[in-house]
XYZ file of C-alpha atoms in Angstrom:
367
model
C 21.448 -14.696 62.820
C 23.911 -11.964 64.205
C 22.654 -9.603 61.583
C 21.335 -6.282 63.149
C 19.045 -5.969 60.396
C 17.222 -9.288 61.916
C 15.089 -9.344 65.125
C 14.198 -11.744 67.642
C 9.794 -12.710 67.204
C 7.662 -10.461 69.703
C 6.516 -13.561 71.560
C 10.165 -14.925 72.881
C 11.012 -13.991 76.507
C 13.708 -10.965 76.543
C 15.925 -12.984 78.623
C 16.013 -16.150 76.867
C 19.420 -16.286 74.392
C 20.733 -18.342 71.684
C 19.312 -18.891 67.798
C 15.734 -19.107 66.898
C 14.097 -20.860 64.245
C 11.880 -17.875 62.906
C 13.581 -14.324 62.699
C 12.216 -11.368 60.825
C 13.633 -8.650 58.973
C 12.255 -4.920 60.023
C 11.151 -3.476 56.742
C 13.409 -0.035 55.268
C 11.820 3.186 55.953
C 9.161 3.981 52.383
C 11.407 6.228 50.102
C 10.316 9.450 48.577
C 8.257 8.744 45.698
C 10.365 9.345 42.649
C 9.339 12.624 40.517
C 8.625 11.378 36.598
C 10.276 14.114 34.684
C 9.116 15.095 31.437
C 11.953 14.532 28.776
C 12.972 17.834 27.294
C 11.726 18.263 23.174
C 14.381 18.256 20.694
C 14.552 20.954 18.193
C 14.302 20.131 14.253
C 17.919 21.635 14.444
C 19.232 19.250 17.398
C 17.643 16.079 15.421
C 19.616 16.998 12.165
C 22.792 17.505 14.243
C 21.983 14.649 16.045
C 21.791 12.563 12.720
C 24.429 13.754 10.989
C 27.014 13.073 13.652
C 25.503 9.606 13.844
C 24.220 9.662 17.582
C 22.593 6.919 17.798
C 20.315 8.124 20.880
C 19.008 10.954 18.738
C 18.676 8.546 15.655
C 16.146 6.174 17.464
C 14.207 9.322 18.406
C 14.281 10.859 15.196
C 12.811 7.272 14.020
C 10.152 7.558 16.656
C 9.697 10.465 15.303
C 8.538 9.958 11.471
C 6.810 6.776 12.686
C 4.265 9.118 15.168
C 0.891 9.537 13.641
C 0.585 12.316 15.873
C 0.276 16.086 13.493
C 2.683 17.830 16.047
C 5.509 15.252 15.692
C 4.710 14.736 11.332
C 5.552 18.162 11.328
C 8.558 18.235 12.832
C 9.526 14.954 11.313
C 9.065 16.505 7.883
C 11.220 19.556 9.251
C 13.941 17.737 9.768
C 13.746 15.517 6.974
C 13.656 18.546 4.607
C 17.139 19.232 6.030
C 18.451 16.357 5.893
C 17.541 16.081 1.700
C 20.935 16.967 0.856
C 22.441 13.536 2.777
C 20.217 11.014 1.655
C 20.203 8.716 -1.251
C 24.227 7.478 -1.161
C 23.265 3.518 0.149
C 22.279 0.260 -1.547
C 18.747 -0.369 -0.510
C 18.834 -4.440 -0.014
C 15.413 -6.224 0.669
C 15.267 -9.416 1.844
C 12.428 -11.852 1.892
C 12.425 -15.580 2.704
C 9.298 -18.766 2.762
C 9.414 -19.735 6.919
C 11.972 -21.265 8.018
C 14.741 -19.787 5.845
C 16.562 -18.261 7.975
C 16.115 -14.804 7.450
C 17.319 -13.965 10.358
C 20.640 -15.569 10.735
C 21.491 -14.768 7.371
C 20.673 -11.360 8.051
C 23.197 -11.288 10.573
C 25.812 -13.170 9.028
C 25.606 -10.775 5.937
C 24.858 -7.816 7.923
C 28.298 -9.129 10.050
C 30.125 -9.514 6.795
C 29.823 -6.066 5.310
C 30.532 -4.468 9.054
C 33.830 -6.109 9.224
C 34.701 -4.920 5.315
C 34.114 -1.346 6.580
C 30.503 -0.849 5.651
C 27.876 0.659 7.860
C 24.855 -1.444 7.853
C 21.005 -0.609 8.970
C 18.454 -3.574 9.166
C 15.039 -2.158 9.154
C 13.460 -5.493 10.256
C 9.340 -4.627 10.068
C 7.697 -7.018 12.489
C 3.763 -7.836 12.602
C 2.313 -5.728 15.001
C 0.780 -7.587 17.812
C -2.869 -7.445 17.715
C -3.294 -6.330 21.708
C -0.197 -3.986 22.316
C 0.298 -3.191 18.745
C 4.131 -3.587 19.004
C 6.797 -5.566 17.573
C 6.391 -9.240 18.562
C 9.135 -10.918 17.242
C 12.136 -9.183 18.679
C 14.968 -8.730 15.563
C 17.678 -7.298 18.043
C 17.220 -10.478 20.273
C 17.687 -12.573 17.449
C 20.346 -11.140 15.737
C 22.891 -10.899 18.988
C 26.095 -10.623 17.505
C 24.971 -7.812 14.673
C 22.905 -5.640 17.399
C 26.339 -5.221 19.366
C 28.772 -4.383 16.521
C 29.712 -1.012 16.185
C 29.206 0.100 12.348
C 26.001 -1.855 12.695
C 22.034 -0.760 13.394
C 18.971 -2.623 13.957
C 15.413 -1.443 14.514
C 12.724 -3.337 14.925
C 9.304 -1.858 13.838
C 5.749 -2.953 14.342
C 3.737 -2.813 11.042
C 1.220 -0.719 12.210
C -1.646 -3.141 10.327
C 0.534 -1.384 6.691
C -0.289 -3.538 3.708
C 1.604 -6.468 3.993
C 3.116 -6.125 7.378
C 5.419 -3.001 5.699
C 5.505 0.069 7.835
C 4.441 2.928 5.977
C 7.112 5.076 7.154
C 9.845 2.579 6.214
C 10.971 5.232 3.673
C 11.268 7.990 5.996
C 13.203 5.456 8.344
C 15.780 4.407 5.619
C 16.049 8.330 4.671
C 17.449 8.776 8.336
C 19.867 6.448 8.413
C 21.300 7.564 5.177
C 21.721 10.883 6.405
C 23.540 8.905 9.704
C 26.132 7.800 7.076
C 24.948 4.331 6.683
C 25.864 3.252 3.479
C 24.073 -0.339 3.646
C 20.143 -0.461 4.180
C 18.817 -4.203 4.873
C 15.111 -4.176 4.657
C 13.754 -7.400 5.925
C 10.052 -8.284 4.941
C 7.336 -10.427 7.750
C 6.847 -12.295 4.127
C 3.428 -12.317 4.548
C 2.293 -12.065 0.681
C 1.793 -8.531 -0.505
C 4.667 -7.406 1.903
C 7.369 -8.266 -1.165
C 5.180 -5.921 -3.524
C 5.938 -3.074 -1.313
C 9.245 -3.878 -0.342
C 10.449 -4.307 -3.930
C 9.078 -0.540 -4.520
C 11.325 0.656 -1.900
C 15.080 -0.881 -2.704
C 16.932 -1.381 -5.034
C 17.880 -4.923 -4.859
C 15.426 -7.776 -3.756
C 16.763 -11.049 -2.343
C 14.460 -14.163 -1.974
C 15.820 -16.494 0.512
C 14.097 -20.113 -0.175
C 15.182 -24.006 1.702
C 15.877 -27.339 -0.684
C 13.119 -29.204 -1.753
C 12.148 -26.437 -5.016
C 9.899 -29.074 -6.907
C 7.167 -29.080 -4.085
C 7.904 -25.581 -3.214
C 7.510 -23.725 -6.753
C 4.127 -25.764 -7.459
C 2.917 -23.093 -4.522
C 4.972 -20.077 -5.047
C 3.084 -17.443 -6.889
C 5.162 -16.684 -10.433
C 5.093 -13.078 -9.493
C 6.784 -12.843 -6.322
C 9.331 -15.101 -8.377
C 9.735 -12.229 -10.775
C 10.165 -9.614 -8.252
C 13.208 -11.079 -7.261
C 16.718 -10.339 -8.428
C 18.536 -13.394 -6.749
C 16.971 -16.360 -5.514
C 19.253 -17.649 -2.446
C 19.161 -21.255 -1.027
C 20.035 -20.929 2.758
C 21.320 -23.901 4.871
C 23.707 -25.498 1.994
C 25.994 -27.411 4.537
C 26.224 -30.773 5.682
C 23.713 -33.880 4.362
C 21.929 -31.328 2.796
C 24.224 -28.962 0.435
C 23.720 -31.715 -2.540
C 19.909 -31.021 -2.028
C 20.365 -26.987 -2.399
C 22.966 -27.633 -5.094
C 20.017 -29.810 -6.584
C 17.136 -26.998 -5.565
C 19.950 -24.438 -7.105
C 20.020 -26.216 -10.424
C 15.856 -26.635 -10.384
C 15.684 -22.164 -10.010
C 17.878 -21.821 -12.508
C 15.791 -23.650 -15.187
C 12.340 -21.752 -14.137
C 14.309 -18.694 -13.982
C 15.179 -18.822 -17.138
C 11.977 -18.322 -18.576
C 10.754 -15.819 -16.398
C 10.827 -12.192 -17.043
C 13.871 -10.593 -15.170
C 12.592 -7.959 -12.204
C 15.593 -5.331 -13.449
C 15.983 -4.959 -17.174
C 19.496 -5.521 -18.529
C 20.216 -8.204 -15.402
C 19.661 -12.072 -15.248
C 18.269 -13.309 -12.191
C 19.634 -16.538 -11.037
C 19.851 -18.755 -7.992
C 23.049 -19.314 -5.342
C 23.763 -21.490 -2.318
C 24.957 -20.460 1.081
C 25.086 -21.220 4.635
C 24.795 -18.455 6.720
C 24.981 -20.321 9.889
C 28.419 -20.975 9.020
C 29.299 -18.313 6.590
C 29.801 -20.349 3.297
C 28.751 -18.147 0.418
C 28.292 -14.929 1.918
C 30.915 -13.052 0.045
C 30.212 -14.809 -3.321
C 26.372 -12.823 -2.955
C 27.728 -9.653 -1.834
C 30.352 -9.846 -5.054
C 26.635 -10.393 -6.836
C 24.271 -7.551 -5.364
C 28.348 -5.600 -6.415
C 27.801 -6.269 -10.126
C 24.198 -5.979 -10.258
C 24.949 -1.868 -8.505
C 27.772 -1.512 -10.855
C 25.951 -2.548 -14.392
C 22.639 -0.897 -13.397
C 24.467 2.468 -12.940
C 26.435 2.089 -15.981
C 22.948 1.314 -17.819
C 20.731 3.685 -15.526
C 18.649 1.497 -14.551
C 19.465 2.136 -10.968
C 18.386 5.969 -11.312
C 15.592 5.598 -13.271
C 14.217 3.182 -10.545
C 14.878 5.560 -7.776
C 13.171 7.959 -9.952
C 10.146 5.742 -10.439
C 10.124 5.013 -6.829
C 9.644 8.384 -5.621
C 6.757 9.024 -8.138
C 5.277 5.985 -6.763
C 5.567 7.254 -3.133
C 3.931 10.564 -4.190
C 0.628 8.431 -4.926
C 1.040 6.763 -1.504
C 0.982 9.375 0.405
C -1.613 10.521 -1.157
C -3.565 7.701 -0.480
C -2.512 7.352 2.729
C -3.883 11.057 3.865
C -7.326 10.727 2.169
C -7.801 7.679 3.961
C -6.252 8.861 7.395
C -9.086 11.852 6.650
C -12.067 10.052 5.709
C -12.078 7.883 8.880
C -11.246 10.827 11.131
C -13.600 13.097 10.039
C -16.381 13.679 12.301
C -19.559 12.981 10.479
C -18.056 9.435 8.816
C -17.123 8.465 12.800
C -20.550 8.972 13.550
C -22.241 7.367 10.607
C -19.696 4.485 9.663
C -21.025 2.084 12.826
C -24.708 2.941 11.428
C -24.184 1.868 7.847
C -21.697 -1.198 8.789
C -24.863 -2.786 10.735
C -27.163 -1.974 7.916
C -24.342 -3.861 5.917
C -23.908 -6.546 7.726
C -27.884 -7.018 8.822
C -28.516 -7.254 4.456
C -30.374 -3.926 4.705
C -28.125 -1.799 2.619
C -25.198 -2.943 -0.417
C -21.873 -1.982 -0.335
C -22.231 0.018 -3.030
C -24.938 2.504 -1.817
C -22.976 2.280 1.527
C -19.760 3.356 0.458
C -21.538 6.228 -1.799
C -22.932 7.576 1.160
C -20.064 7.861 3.409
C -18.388 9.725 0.952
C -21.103 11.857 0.446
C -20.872 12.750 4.234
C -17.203 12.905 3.905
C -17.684 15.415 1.180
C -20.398 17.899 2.424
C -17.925 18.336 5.058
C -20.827 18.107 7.590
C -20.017 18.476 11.409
């Protein structure tokens, strides 16, 4: 106990020498509290810049950005997506939904891994269930997808869902438009696969991927048909080992139903493939796939008239999503919304007459 940071207890005689069995350590001297410093706001002009050159910093904030409900920041956000127009709209929009269990995850990153190395710049918008106390993203994509998160040509953000239909961020669009502009010519879109979350996803790419496990017979009894038909490959994960003659088998089973389903892109033929993405097996065979469905739906223009149809569609969304966002902020609905739920819920008042009345507060524009 030589230390000169130690001391000997009060209580020991001065004189006495030698090693004790309790020493004590004189606490350091309190430190200056540390000043929080406001970060500096970007321009719209730094944020474009900031894109364009592909900084990733900026990026993230720029993300932050569109995905602030606050007015200030949607107007800024719509600032710099204006400019940014001209550099958007040059990837392959790939979403990618799975039952649980799949392995959406590690095939995300094995196939995200993949395209990196062939010289492709890949973005994985993973949108996670909000939690329902912090409202953040619970699950964690860059913590499970390691190896992708640290490559160079590759991005990952993790989004909470915000309580969007279906688990989808609503400003998933706005997101993807970024990372276009940041030269990323690869978009993976992964769904919570919660139900209607493959509705909305499929609106938004341009290629949807259904990752499924062995055992189809069971499985398709509760599979709704029309997820089925959103699809534009079915993909059986985990075909190694004991159990790639059971996804060769589960292969064989999609194939048949598939066939009499009603393809999700005219002019292409859905069908089903094996892989393993734990250890790579049949990566590059569903790349060389999602390939020749790009190449014949430009030839055909399908592909355009899709992005075309998308766009229309997200014209009536946001739509939507305003009048809604201005009904339940408006001052007088606030106020009378907790009156009529009660009367609601206490059998006093229907639905009906309820509803009709709250808009005819949210109308009269009373304060």
């Amino acid at each position: 106990m030589s230390d000169e940071r130690t001391h000997r207890p009060e209580w020991v005689e001065e004189d006495r020498k030698g090693e004790f069995a309790t020493m004590y350590v004189k606490a350091a001297p309190p430190s200056a509290p540390k000043r929080w410093v406001k970060r500096k706001e970007r321009s719209v002009e730094e944020y474009v810049n900031g894109v364009l050159n592909n900084d990733r910093t900026i990026l993230a904030q720029a993300i932050t950005l569109v995905e602030s409900n606050a007015s200030k920041h949607m107007d800024i956000a719509q600032q710099v997506l204006n400019k940014l127009l001209p550099h958007v709209g040059k990837s392959v929009r790939i979403g990618i939904t799975g039952v649980p269990g799949a392995g959406k995850s590690t095939f995300i990153e094995a196939f995200g891994t993949f395209l990196c190395e062939k010289g492709h710049r890949v973005a994985v918008l993973a949108v996670d269930p909000s939690s329902s106390i912090t409202g953040g993203s619970i699950l964690g994509d860059k913590t499970r997808m390691e190896t992708l998160a640290r490559h160079p040509r590759a991005f990952i953000r993790p989004s909470p869902s915000g309580g969007a239909l279906g688990g989808v961020h609503r400003k998933t669009r706005e997101t993807m438009m970024l990372c276009e502009a940041a030269g990323y010519d690869i978009i993976l879109v992964e769904t919570v696969g919660v139900g209607q979350s493959e509705f909305v996803v499929r609106g938004m790419v341009d290629f949807f991927l259904m990752l499924v496990l062995t055992g189809a017979g069971d499985e398709l009894q509760g599979m709704k048909r029309g997820i089925m038909e959103l699809t534009d490959a079915i993909v059986i994960n985990k075909a190694d080992g004991d159990n790639k003659p059971k996804a060769l088998a589960t292969q064989k089973e999609y194939n048949q139903i598939l066939h009499y389903l009603r393809p999700a892109t005219p002019g292409w033929e859905t069908k089903a493939y094996t892989c393993s993405a734990l250890f790579g097996e049949g990566i590059e065979e569903i790349w060389n796939v999602i390939e020749k469905f790009v190449e014949t739906t430009k030839r055909s223009g399908v592909f355009d008239m899709r992005r075309r149809h998308q766009q229309k569609d997200w014209i009536y969304s946001m739509i939507k999503d305003y009048l809604e966002t201005s009904f339940f902020s408006h001052p007088a609905v606030k106020e009378k919304l907790p009156i009529i739920e009660n009367n609601v819920i206490s059998g006093t008042q229907s639905v009906t007459s309820a509803v009709r009345e709250l808009i005819q507060v949210y109308e009269s524009r009373e304060s």
